[in-house]
Amino acid sequence: MPAARKPPSGEPTGRLPLPGRPVRGSSTGRPIMAVLDLLGRRWMLRVLWELRDGAVGFRDLRARCDQASPTVLHSRLSELKAAGLVTQNEARAYYLTPSGNRLYDSLKPLRRWAEEWSVEFGDDH
């Protein structure tokens, strides 16, 4: 089993759901419960979704996220960085890390299921 990854110094860790720590729904911090807690935070999945195609600057990301509050967006980006899912390039644009890309790829079957489920209700999205 690989060694536990520690968030970079200066990154928020106090309330960040990480495997091995108590999280919503699990006092033991099971990895699946930690990721569900992390992804269940407001705007978290939307931010991941908007970064799926590559680096995006903060202003553009905020516009893509329907003008999410800058405070909330900064918090989510900080949490995603601390969790090792997002990083920034030299131009300070945000993009998914290899781990973030694997997470995004793992959500693709859920997206397909959601689209099929939507058809059952006559929704044409």
Coordinates of N, CA and C in Angstrom, one line a residue:
M1 N 0.8 -1.2 0.0 CA 0.0 0.0 0.0 C 0.9 1.2 0.0
P2 N 0.6 2.2 -0.9 CA 1.5 3.4 -0.9 C 1.3 4.2 0.3
A3 N 2.4 5.0 0.6 CA 2.4 5.9 1.8 C 1.3 6.9 1.6
A4 N 0.7 7.3 2.8 CA -0.3 8.4 2.7 C 0.3 9.7 2.2
R5 N -0.5 10.3 1.4 CA -0.1 11.6 0.8 C -0.5 12.7 1.8
K6 N 0.4 13.6 2.1 CA 0.1 14.7 3.0 C -0.1 15.9 2.1
P7 N -1.1 16.7 2.5 CA -1.3 18.0 1.7 C -0.1 18.9 1.8
P8 N 0.2 19.6 0.7 CA 1.3 20.5 0.8 C 1.2 21.5 1.9
S9 N 2.3 21.9 2.5 CA 2.2 22.9 3.6 C 1.5 24.2 3.1
G10 N 0.8 24.8 4.0 CA 0.0 26.0 3.6 C -1.3 25.7 3.0
E11 N -1.6 24.5 2.7 CA -2.9 24.1 2.2 C -3.9 23.8 3.3
P12 N -5.2 24.1 3.1 CA -6.1 23.8 4.2 C -6.2 22.3 4.4
T13 N -6.2 21.9 5.7 CA -6.3 20.4 6.0 C -7.3 20.2 7.1
G14 N -7.6 21.2 7.9 CA -8.5 21.0 9.1 C -9.8 20.2 8.8
R15 N -10.5 20.7 7.8 CA -11.8 20.1 7.5 C -11.8 19.4 6.2
L16 N -10.7 19.2 5.5 CA -10.6 18.6 4.2 C -10.8 17.1 4.4
P17 N -11.9 16.5 3.7 CA -12.1 15.1 3.8 C -11.0 14.3 3.1
L18 N -10.3 13.5 3.9 CA -9.2 12.7 3.3 C -9.3 11.3 3.9
P19 N -8.9 10.3 3.1 CA -9.0 8.9 3.6 C -8.2 8.8 4.9
G20 N -8.8 8.0 5.8 CA -8.2 7.7 7.1 C -8.6 8.7 8.2
R21 N -9.3 9.7 7.9 CA -9.8 10.7 8.8 C -11.4 10.6 8.9
P22 N -11.9 10.9 10.1 CA -13.4 10.9 10.1 C -14.0 11.9 9.1
V23 N -15.0 11.5 8.4 CA -15.7 12.3 7.4 C -17.2 12.1 7.6
R24 N -17.9 13.0 6.9 CA -19.4 12.8 7.0 C -19.7 11.3 6.5
G25 N -20.4 10.6 7.4 CA -20.9 9.3 7.0 C -19.9 8.2 7.4
S26 N -18.7 8.5 7.9 CA -17.8 7.5 8.3 C -16.8 8.0 9.4
S27 N -16.9 7.4 10.5 CA -16.0 7.7 11.6 C -14.6 7.2 11.3
T28 N -14.5 6.2 10.4 CA -13.1 5.6 10.1 C -12.5 6.3 8.9
G29 N -13.2 7.1 8.2 CA -12.6 7.8 7.0 C -12.3 6.8 5.9
R30 N -13.2 5.9 5.6 CA -13.0 5.0 4.5 C -12.9 5.8 3.2
P31 N -12.0 5.4 2.3 CA -11.7 6.2 1.1 C -12.9 6.6 0.3
I32 N -13.8 5.7 0.1 CA -15.0 6.0 -0.7 C -15.9 7.1 0.0
M33 N -15.9 7.0 1.4 CA -16.7 8.0 2.1 C -16.0 9.4 2.1
A34 N -14.7 9.4 2.1 CA -13.9 10.6 2.0 C -14.1 11.3 0.7
V35 N -14.1 10.5 -0.4 CA -14.2 11.2 -1.7 C -15.7 11.6 -1.9
L36 N -16.7 10.9 -1.4 CA -18.0 11.3 -1.5 C -18.3 12.6 -0.7
D37 N -17.7 12.7 0.5 CA -17.8 13.9 1.3 C -17.1 15.1 0.5
L38 N -16.0 14.9 0.0 CA -15.3 15.9 -0.8 C -16.1 16.4 -2.0
L39 N -16.6 15.4 -2.8 CA -17.3 15.7 -4.0 C -18.7 16.3 -3.7
G40 N -19.2 16.0 -2.5 CA -20.5 16.5 -2.2 C -20.6 17.9 -1.8
R41 N -19.5 18.6 -1.7 CA -19.4 20.0 -1.3 C -19.9 20.8 -2.5
R42 N -20.6 21.9 -2.1 CA -21.2 22.8 -3.1 C -20.1 23.3 -4.1
W43 N -20.4 23.2 -5.4 CA -19.6 23.5 -6.5 C -18.5 22.6 -6.9
M44 N -18.2 21.6 -6.0 CA -17.0 20.8 -6.2 C -17.1 20.0 -7.5
L45 N -18.2 19.3 -7.8 CA -18.2 18.6 -9.0 C -18.2 19.5 -10.3
R46 N -18.9 20.6 -10.1 CA -18.9 21.6 -11.3 C -17.5 22.1 -11.6
V47 N -16.7 22.4 -10.6 CA -15.3 22.8 -10.8 C -14.6 21.7 -11.5
L48 N -14.7 20.5 -11.1 CA -14.0 19.3 -11.7 C -14.5 19.2 -13.2
W49 N -15.7 19.3 -13.4 CA -16.3 19.2 -14.7 C -15.7 20.3 -15.6
E50 N -15.7 21.5 -15.2 CA -15.2 22.6 -16.0 C -13.7 22.6 -16.3
L51 N -13.0 21.8 -15.5 CA -11.5 21.7 -15.8 C -11.2 20.4 -16.6
R52 N -12.2 19.7 -17.1 CA -12.0 18.4 -17.8 C -11.2 18.6 -19.1
D53 N -11.3 19.7 -19.7 CA -10.6 19.9 -21.0 C -9.3 20.6 -21.0
G54 N -8.9 21.0 -19.8 CA -7.6 21.6 -19.7 C -7.6 22.9 -18.8
A55 N -6.5 23.6 -18.8 CA -6.3 24.7 -17.8 C -7.3 25.8 -18.1
V56 N -7.8 26.4 -17.0 CA -8.7 27.5 -17.0 C -8.3 28.5 -16.0
G57 N -8.3 29.8 -16.3 CA -8.0 30.8 -15.3 C -9.2 31.1 -14.4
F58 N -9.0 31.7 -13.3 CA -10.0 31.9 -12.3 C -11.2 32.6 -12.8
R59 N -11.0 33.7 -13.5 CA -12.2 34.5 -14.0 C -13.0 33.6 -15.0
D60 N -12.4 32.9 -15.9 CA -13.1 32.1 -16.9 C -13.8 30.9 -16.1
L61 N -13.1 30.4 -15.2 CA -13.7 29.3 -14.4 C -14.9 29.8 -13.7
R62 N -14.9 30.9 -13.1 CA -16.0 31.5 -12.4 C -17.2 31.7 -13.4
A63 N -16.9 32.2 -14.5 CA -18.0 32.4 -15.6 C -18.6 31.1 -16.0
R64 N -17.7 30.0 -16.1 CA -18.2 28.7 -16.5 C -19.1 28.1 -15.4
C65 N -18.8 28.5 -14.1 CA -19.6 28.0 -13.0 C -20.7 29.0 -12.6
D66 N -21.3 29.6 -13.6 CA -22.5 30.4 -13.4 C -22.3 31.5 -12.3
Q67 N -21.1 32.1 -12.4 CA -20.8 33.2 -11.4 C -20.8 32.8 -10.0
A68 N -20.3 31.6 -9.7 CA -20.2 31.1 -8.3 C -19.5 32.2 -7.5
S69 N -19.8 32.3 -6.2 CA -19.1 33.2 -5.3 C -17.6 33.1 -5.4
P70 N -16.9 34.2 -5.6 CA -15.4 34.0 -5.6 C -14.8 33.4 -4.4
T71 N -15.5 33.6 -3.2 CA -15.0 33.1 -2.0 C -15.2 31.5 -2.0
V72 N -16.3 31.1 -2.4 CA -16.6 29.7 -2.5 C -15.7 29.0 -3.5
L73 N -15.5 29.6 -4.6 CA -14.7 29.1 -5.7 C -13.3 28.9 -5.3
H74 N -12.7 30.0 -4.6 CA -11.4 29.9 -4.1 C -11.3 28.7 -3.0
S75 N -12.3 28.6 -2.2 CA -12.2 27.5 -1.2 C -12.2 26.2 -1.9
R76 N -13.1 26.0 -2.9 CA -13.1 24.7 -3.6 C -11.8 24.4 -4.3
L77 N -11.3 25.4 -4.9 CA -10.0 25.2 -5.6 C -8.9 24.9 -4.6
S78 N -8.9 25.5 -3.5 CA -7.9 25.2 -2.4 C -8.0 23.8 -1.9
E79 N -9.3 23.4 -1.7 CA -9.5 22.0 -1.3 C -9.1 21.0 -2.3
L80 N -9.4 21.3 -3.6 CA -9.0 20.3 -4.7 C -7.5 20.3 -4.8
K81 N -6.8 21.4 -4.6 CA -5.4 21.4 -4.7 C -4.8 20.6 -3.5
A82 N -5.3 20.8 -2.3 CA -4.9 20.1 -1.1 C -5.1 18.6 -1.2
A83 N -6.2 18.2 -1.9 CA -6.5 16.8 -2.1 C -5.7 16.2 -3.3
G84 N -4.9 17.0 -4.0 CA -4.1 16.5 -5.1 C -4.8 16.3 -6.4
L85 N -5.9 16.9 -6.5 CA -6.7 16.7 -7.7 C -6.6 17.9 -8.7
V86 N -6.2 19.0 -8.3 CA -6.0 20.2 -9.1 C -4.7 20.9 -8.8
T87 N -4.1 21.5 -9.8 CA -2.9 22.3 -9.6 C -3.0 23.5 -10.5
Q88 N -1.9 24.3 -10.5 CA -1.9 25.5 -11.3 C -0.6 25.5 -12.2
N89 N -0.7 26.1 -13.4 CA 0.4 26.2 -14.2 C 1.1 27.6 -14.0
E90 N 2.1 27.9 -14.8 CA 2.9 29.1 -14.6 C 2.0 30.4 -14.8
A91 N 1.0 30.3 -15.6 CA 0.1 31.4 -15.8 C -1.0 31.5 -14.7
R92 N -0.9 30.6 -13.7 CA -1.9 30.5 -12.6 C -3.2 30.0 -13.0
A93 N -3.3 29.4 -14.2 CA -4.6 28.7 -14.6 C -4.7 27.4 -13.9
Y94 N -5.9 26.9 -13.6 CA -6.1 25.7 -12.9 C -6.3 24.5 -13.9
Y95 N -5.8 23.4 -13.5 CA -6.0 22.2 -14.3 C -6.0 20.9 -13.5
L96 N -6.6 19.9 -14.0 CA -6.6 18.6 -13.2 C -5.2 17.9 -13.2
T97 N -4.9 17.4 -12.1 CA -3.6 16.6 -12.0 C -3.9 15.2 -12.6
P98 N -2.9 14.3 -12.7 CA -3.2 13.0 -13.2 C -4.3 12.3 -12.3
S99 N -4.2 12.5 -11.0 CA -5.2 11.9 -10.1 C -6.6 12.5 -10.4
G100 N -6.6 13.8 -10.6 CA -7.9 14.5 -10.9 C -8.5 14.0 -12.2
N101 N -7.6 13.7 -13.2 CA -8.1 13.2 -14.5 C -8.7 11.8 -14.3
R102 N -8.0 11.0 -13.4 CA -8.5 9.6 -13.2 C -9.9 9.7 -12.5
L103 N -10.0 10.7 -11.6 CA -11.3 10.8 -10.9 C -12.4 11.2 -11.9
Y104 N -12.1 12.2 -12.8 CA -13.0 12.6 -13.8 C -13.4 11.4 -14.7
D105 N -12.4 10.6 -15.1 CA -12.7 9.4 -16.0 C -13.6 8.5 -15.2
S106 N -13.4 8.4 -13.9 CA -14.3 7.4 -13.2 C -15.7 7.9 -13.1
L107 N -15.9 9.2 -13.3 CA -17.3 9.7 -13.3 C -18.0 9.5 -14.6
K108 N -17.3 9.2 -15.7 CA -17.9 9.1 -17.0 C -19.0 8.0 -17.0
P109 N -18.9 6.8 -16.4 CA -20.0 5.9 -16.4 C -21.2 6.5 -15.7
L110 N -21.0 7.2 -14.6 CA -22.1 7.8 -13.9 C -22.9 8.8 -14.8
R111 N -22.1 9.6 -15.6 CA -22.7 10.5 -16.6 C -23.6 9.8 -17.6
R112 N -23.0 8.7 -18.1 CA -23.8 7.9 -19.1 C -25.1 7.4 -18.5
W113 N -25.0 6.9 -17.2 CA -26.2 6.4 -16.5 C -27.2 7.6 -16.3
A114 N -26.7 8.7 -15.9 CA -27.6 9.9 -15.7 C -28.3 10.3 -17.0
E115 N -27.6 10.2 -18.1 CA -28.2 10.5 -19.4 C -29.3 9.5 -19.8
E116 N -29.1 8.3 -19.5 CA -30.1 7.2 -19.7 C -31.3 7.4 -18.8
W117 N -31.0 7.7 -17.6 CA -32.0 8.0 -16.6 C -32.9 9.2 -17.0
S118 N -32.2 10.2 -17.5 CA -32.9 11.4 -17.9 C -33.9 11.1 -19.0
V119 N -33.5 10.2 -20.0 CA -34.4 9.8 -21.1 C -35.7 9.1 -20.5
E120 N -35.5 8.4 -19.5 CA -36.7 7.8 -18.9 C -37.8 8.8 -18.4
F121 N -37.4 10.0 -18.2 CA -38.3 11.0 -17.7 C -38.6 12.0 -18.8
G122 N -38.2 11.7 -20.1 CA -38.6 12.5 -21.2 C -37.7 13.8 -21.3
D123 N -36.6 13.9 -20.5 CA -35.8 15.0 -20.6 C -34.8 14.9 -21.7
D124 N -34.6 15.9 -22.6 CA -33.8 15.8 -23.7 C -32.4 16.4 -23.6
H125 N -31.9 16.5 -22.4 CA -30.6 17.0 -22.1 C -29.6 15.9 -22.5

